[in-house]
Tab-separated table of C-alpha atoms in Angstrom:
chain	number	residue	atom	x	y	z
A	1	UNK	CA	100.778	-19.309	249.594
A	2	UNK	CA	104.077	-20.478	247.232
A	3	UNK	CA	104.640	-20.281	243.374
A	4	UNK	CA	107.341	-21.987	242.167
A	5	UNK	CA	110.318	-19.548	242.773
A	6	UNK	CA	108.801	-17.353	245.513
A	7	UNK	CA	106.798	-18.672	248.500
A	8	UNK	CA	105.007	-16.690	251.241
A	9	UNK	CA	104.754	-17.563	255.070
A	10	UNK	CA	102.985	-16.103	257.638
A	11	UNK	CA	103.483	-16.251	261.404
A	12	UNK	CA	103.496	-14.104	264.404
A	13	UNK	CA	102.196	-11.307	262.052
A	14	UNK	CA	105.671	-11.445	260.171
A	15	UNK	CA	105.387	-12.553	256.381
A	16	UNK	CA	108.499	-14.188	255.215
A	17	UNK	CA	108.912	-13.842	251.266
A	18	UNK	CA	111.467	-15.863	250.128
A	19	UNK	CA	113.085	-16.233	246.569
A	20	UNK	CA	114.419	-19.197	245.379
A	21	UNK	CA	114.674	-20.280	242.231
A	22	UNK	CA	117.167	-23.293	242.715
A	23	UNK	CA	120.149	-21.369	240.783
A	24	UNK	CA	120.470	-17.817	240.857
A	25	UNK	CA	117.323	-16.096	241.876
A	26	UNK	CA	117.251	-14.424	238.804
A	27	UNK	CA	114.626	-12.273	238.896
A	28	UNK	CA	111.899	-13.201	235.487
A	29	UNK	CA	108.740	-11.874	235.079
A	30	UNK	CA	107.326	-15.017	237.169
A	31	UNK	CA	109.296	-14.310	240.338
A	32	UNK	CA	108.458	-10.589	239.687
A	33	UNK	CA	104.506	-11.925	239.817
A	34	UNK	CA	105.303	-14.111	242.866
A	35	UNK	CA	106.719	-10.825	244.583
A	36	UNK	CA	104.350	-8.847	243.597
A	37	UNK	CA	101.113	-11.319	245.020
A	38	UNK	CA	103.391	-11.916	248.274
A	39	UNK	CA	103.075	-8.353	249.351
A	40	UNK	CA	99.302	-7.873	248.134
A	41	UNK	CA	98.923	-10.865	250.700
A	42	UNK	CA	101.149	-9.449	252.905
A	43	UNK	CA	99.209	-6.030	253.005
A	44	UNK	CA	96.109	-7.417	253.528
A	45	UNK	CA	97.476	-9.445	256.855
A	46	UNK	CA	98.655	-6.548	257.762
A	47	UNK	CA	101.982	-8.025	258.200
A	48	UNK	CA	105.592	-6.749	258.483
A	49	UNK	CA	107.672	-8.196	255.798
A	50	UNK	CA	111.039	-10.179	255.734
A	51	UNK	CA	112.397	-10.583	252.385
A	52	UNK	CA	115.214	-13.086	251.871
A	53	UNK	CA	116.544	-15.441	249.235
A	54	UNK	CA	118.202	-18.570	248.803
A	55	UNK	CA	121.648	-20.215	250.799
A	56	UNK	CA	124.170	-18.104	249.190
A	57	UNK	CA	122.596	-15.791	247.009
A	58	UNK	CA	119.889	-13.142	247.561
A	59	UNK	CA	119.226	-11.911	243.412
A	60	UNK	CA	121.680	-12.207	241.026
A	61	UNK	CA	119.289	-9.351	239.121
A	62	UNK	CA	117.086	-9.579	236.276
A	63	UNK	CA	116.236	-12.658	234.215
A	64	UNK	CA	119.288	-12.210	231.589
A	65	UNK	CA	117.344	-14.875	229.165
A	66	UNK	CA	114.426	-12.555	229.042
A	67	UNK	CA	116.495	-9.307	228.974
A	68	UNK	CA	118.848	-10.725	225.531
A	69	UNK	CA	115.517	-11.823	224.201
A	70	UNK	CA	114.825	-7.503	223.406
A	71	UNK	CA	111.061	-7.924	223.097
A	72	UNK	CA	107.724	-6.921	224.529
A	73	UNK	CA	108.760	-9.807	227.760
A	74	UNK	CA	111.753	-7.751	228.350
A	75	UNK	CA	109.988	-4.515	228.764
A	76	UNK	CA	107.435	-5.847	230.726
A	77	UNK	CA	110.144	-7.569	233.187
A	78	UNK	CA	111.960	-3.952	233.518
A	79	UNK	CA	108.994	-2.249	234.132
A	80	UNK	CA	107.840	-4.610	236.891
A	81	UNK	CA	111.392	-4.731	238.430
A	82	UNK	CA	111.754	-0.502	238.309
A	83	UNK	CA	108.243	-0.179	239.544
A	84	UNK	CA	109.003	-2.799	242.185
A	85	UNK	CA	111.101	-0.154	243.955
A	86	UNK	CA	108.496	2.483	244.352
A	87	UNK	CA	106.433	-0.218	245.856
A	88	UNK	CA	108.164	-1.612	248.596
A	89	UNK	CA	109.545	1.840	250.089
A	90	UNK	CA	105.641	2.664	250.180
A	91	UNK	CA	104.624	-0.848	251.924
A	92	UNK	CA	103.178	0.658	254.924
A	93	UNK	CA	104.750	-1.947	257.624
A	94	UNK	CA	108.180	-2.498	258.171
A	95	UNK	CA	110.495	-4.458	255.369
A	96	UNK	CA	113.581	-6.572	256.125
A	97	UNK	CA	115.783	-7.758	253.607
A	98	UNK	CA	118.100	-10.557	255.215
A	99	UNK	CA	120.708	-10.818	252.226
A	100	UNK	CA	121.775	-14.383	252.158
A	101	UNK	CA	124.933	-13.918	249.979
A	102	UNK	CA	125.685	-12.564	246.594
A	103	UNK	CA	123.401	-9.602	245.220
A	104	UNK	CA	123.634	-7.755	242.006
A	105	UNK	CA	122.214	-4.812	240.035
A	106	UNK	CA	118.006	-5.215	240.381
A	107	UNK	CA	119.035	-7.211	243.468
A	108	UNK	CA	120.591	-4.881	245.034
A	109	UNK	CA	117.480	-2.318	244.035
A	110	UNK	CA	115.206	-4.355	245.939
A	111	UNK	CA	117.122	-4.659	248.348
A	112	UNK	CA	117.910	-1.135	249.288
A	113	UNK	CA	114.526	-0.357	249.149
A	114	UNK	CA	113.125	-1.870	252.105
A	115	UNK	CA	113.312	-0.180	255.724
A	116	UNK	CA	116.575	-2.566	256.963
A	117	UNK	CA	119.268	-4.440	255.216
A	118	UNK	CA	120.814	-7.445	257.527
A	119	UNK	CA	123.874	-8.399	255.439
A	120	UNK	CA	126.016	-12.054	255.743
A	121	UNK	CA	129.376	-12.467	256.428
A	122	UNK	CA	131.388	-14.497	253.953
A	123	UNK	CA	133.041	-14.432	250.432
A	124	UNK	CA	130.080	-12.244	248.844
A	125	UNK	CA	129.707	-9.671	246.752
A	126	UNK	CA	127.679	-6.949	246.512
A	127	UNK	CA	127.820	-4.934	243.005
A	128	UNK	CA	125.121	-2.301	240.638
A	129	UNK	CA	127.420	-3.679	238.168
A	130	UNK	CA	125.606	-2.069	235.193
A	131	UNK	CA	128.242	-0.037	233.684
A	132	UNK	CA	130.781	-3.133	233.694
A	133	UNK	CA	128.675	-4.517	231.152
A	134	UNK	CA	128.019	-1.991	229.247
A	135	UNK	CA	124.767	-0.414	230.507
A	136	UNK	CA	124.432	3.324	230.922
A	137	UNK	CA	122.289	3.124	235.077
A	138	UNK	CA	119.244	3.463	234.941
A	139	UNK	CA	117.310	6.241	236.775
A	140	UNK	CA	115.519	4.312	239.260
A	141	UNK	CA	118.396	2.797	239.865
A	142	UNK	CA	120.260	6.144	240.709
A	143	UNK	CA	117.654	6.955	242.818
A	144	UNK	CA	117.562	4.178	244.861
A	145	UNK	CA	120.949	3.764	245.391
A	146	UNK	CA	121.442	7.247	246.355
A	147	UNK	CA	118.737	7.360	248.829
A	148	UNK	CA	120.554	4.455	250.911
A	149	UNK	CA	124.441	4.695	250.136
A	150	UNK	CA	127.439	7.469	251.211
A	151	UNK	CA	127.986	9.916	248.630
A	152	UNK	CA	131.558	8.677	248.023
A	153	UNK	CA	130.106	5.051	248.184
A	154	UNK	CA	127.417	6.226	245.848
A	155	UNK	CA	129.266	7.992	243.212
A	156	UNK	CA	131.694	4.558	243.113
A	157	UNK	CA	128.638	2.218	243.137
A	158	UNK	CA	127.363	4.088	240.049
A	159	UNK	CA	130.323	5.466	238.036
A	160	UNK	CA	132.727	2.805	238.642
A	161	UNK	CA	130.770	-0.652	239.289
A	162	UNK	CA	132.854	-1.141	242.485
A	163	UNK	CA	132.419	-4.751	243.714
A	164	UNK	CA	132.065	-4.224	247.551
A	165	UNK	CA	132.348	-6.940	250.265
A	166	UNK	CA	130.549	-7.923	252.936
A	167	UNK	CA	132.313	-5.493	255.278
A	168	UNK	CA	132.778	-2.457	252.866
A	169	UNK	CA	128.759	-2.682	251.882
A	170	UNK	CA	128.324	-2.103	255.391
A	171	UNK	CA	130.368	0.705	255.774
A	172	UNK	CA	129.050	2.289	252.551
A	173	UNK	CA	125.368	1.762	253.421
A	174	UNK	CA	123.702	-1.164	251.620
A	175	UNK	CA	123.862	-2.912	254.972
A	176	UNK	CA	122.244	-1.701	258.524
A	177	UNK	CA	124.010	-4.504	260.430
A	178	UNK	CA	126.288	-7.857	259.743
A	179	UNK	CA	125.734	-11.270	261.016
A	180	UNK	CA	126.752	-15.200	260.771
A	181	UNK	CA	125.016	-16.522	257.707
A	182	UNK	CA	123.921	-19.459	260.423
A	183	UNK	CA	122.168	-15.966	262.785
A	184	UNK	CA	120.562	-14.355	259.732
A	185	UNK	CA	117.202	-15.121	259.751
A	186	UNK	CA	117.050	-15.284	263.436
A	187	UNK	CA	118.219	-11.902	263.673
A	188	UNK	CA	115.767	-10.585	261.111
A	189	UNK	CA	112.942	-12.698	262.853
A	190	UNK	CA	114.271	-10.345	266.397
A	191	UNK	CA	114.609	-7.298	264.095
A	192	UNK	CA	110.773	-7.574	262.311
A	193	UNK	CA	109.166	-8.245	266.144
A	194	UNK	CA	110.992	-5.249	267.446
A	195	UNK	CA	109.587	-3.042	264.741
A	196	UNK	CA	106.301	-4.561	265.139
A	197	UNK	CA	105.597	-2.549	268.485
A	198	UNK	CA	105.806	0.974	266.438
A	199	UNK	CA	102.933	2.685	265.725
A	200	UNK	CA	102.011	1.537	262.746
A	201	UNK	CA	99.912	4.427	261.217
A	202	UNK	CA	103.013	6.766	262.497
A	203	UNK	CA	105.382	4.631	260.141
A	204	UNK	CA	103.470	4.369	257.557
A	205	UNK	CA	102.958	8.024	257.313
A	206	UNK	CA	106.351	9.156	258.568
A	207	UNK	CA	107.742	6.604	255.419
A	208	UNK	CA	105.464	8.365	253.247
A	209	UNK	CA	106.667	11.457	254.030
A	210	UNK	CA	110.408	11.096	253.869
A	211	UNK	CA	110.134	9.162	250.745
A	212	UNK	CA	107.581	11.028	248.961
A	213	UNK	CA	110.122	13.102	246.614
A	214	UNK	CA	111.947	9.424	245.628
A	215	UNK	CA	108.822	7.773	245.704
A	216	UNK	CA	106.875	10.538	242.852
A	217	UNK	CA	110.386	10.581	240.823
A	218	UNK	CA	110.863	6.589	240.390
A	219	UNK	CA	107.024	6.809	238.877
A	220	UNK	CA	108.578	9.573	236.553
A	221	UNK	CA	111.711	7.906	235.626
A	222	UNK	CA	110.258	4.305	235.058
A	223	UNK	CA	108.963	4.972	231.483
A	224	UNK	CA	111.969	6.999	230.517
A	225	UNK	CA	114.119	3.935	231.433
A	226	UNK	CA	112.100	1.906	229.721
A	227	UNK	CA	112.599	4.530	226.245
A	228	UNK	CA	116.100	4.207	227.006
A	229	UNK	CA	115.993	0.241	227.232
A	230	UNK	CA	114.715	0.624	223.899
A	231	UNK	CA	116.722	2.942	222.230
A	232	UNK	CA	119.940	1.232	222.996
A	233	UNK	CA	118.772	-2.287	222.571
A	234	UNK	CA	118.342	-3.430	225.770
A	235	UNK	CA	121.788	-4.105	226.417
A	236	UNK	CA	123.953	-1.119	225.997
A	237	UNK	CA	125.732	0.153	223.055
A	238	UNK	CA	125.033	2.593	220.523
A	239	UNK	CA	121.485	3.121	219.738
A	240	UNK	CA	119.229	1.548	216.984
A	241	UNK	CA	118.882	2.919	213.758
């Protein structure tokens, strides 16, 4: 199963969704429908996920063509993206993200909400740079940050747009463990087979549990960020007339 930015591979009972677009992995409605069909597939192999992305890069965040165009696309792009959240910390078998590189605002949502976060070493950064360009952040995005960061780390993330490194997005939490860009996958491929011997009705259900309240509030919050996208044009600023 591929499409023509995301492609899906299956072996060992590990599914491997990777996200390449050639450039940026931008994240447009199409890679948000590739996504989206990868872990429908996934689910119904039953399969542990790895998500990764391309040499470099993991997401550079939403589709900024789409989001200056300000029309029905747009909306429909946010929605998927916020919604995107809720479903993948309710995927009922362990998620990997092995973080090639760079990773940025929606990015970084996706990535913090799988189970484990194997970052790369190297001259990357790692930012929810929404209010350094001049967006108030969005709910879900609050939400999933704050379920995964420090408080400190959080409160910086969001208020300030602190670009972290490698080694400081470790420390603050978007990262479980560091490797070698050269050892990432392999390390994710040792980290998705060791999670494969849990129970797997135990995780699913003890992930449901500790993520219910996160979980029922993204589902809240995704149309009021969406009202919000609206109201202030999409891109920040003072709202329409």
């Amino acid at each position: 199963m591929s499409g023509e930015s995301v492609r899906y591979e299956l072996k060992d009972g590990i599914a491997v969704i990777t996200i390449d677009d050639g450039k940026r992995n931008a994240l447009s409605p199409a890679v948000f429908r590739g996504i989206y069909g990868a872990l429908r597939q996934a689910e119904k192999d039953r399969a542990g996920v790895i998500i990764t992305g391309r040499e470099g890069v993991f997401s550079a965040g939403y589709d900024l063509k789409v989001m200056k165009a300000g029309n029905a696309d747009t909306l429909r792009m946010l929605r998927a993206g916020y919604s995107l959240t809720a479903r993948v910390m309710a995927y009922p078998y362990p998620v990997i993200t092995a973080c090639n590189g760079h990773s940025f605002a929606m990015g970084v949502f996706l990535m913090l909400s799988t189970d484990y976060v194997i970052g790369s070493r190297g001259d990357f950064q790692i930012a929810a740079n929404e209010v350094a360009i001049g967006l108030t952040m969005p709910r879900v995005a609050c939400t999933t940050l704050q379920q995964r960061l420090t408080p400190a780390a959080y409160q910086r993330a969001v208020t300030l747009s602190e670009v972290f490194t490698p080694e400081s997005a470790l420390a603050a939490g978007f990262f479980d463990e560091l490797v070698d860009p050269a050892e990432l996958m392999a390390r994710a491929q040792s980290r998705a087979a060791q999670f494969a011997k849990l129970d797997a009705r135990a995780h699913a259900e003890s992930k449901r549990r500790i993520r219910a309240k996160q979980i029922s509030a993204i589902r809240r919050q995704v149309p009021l960020d969406l009202v919000d996208a609206v109201k202030f044009g999409l891109r920040g600023g003072k709202p329409r007339r």
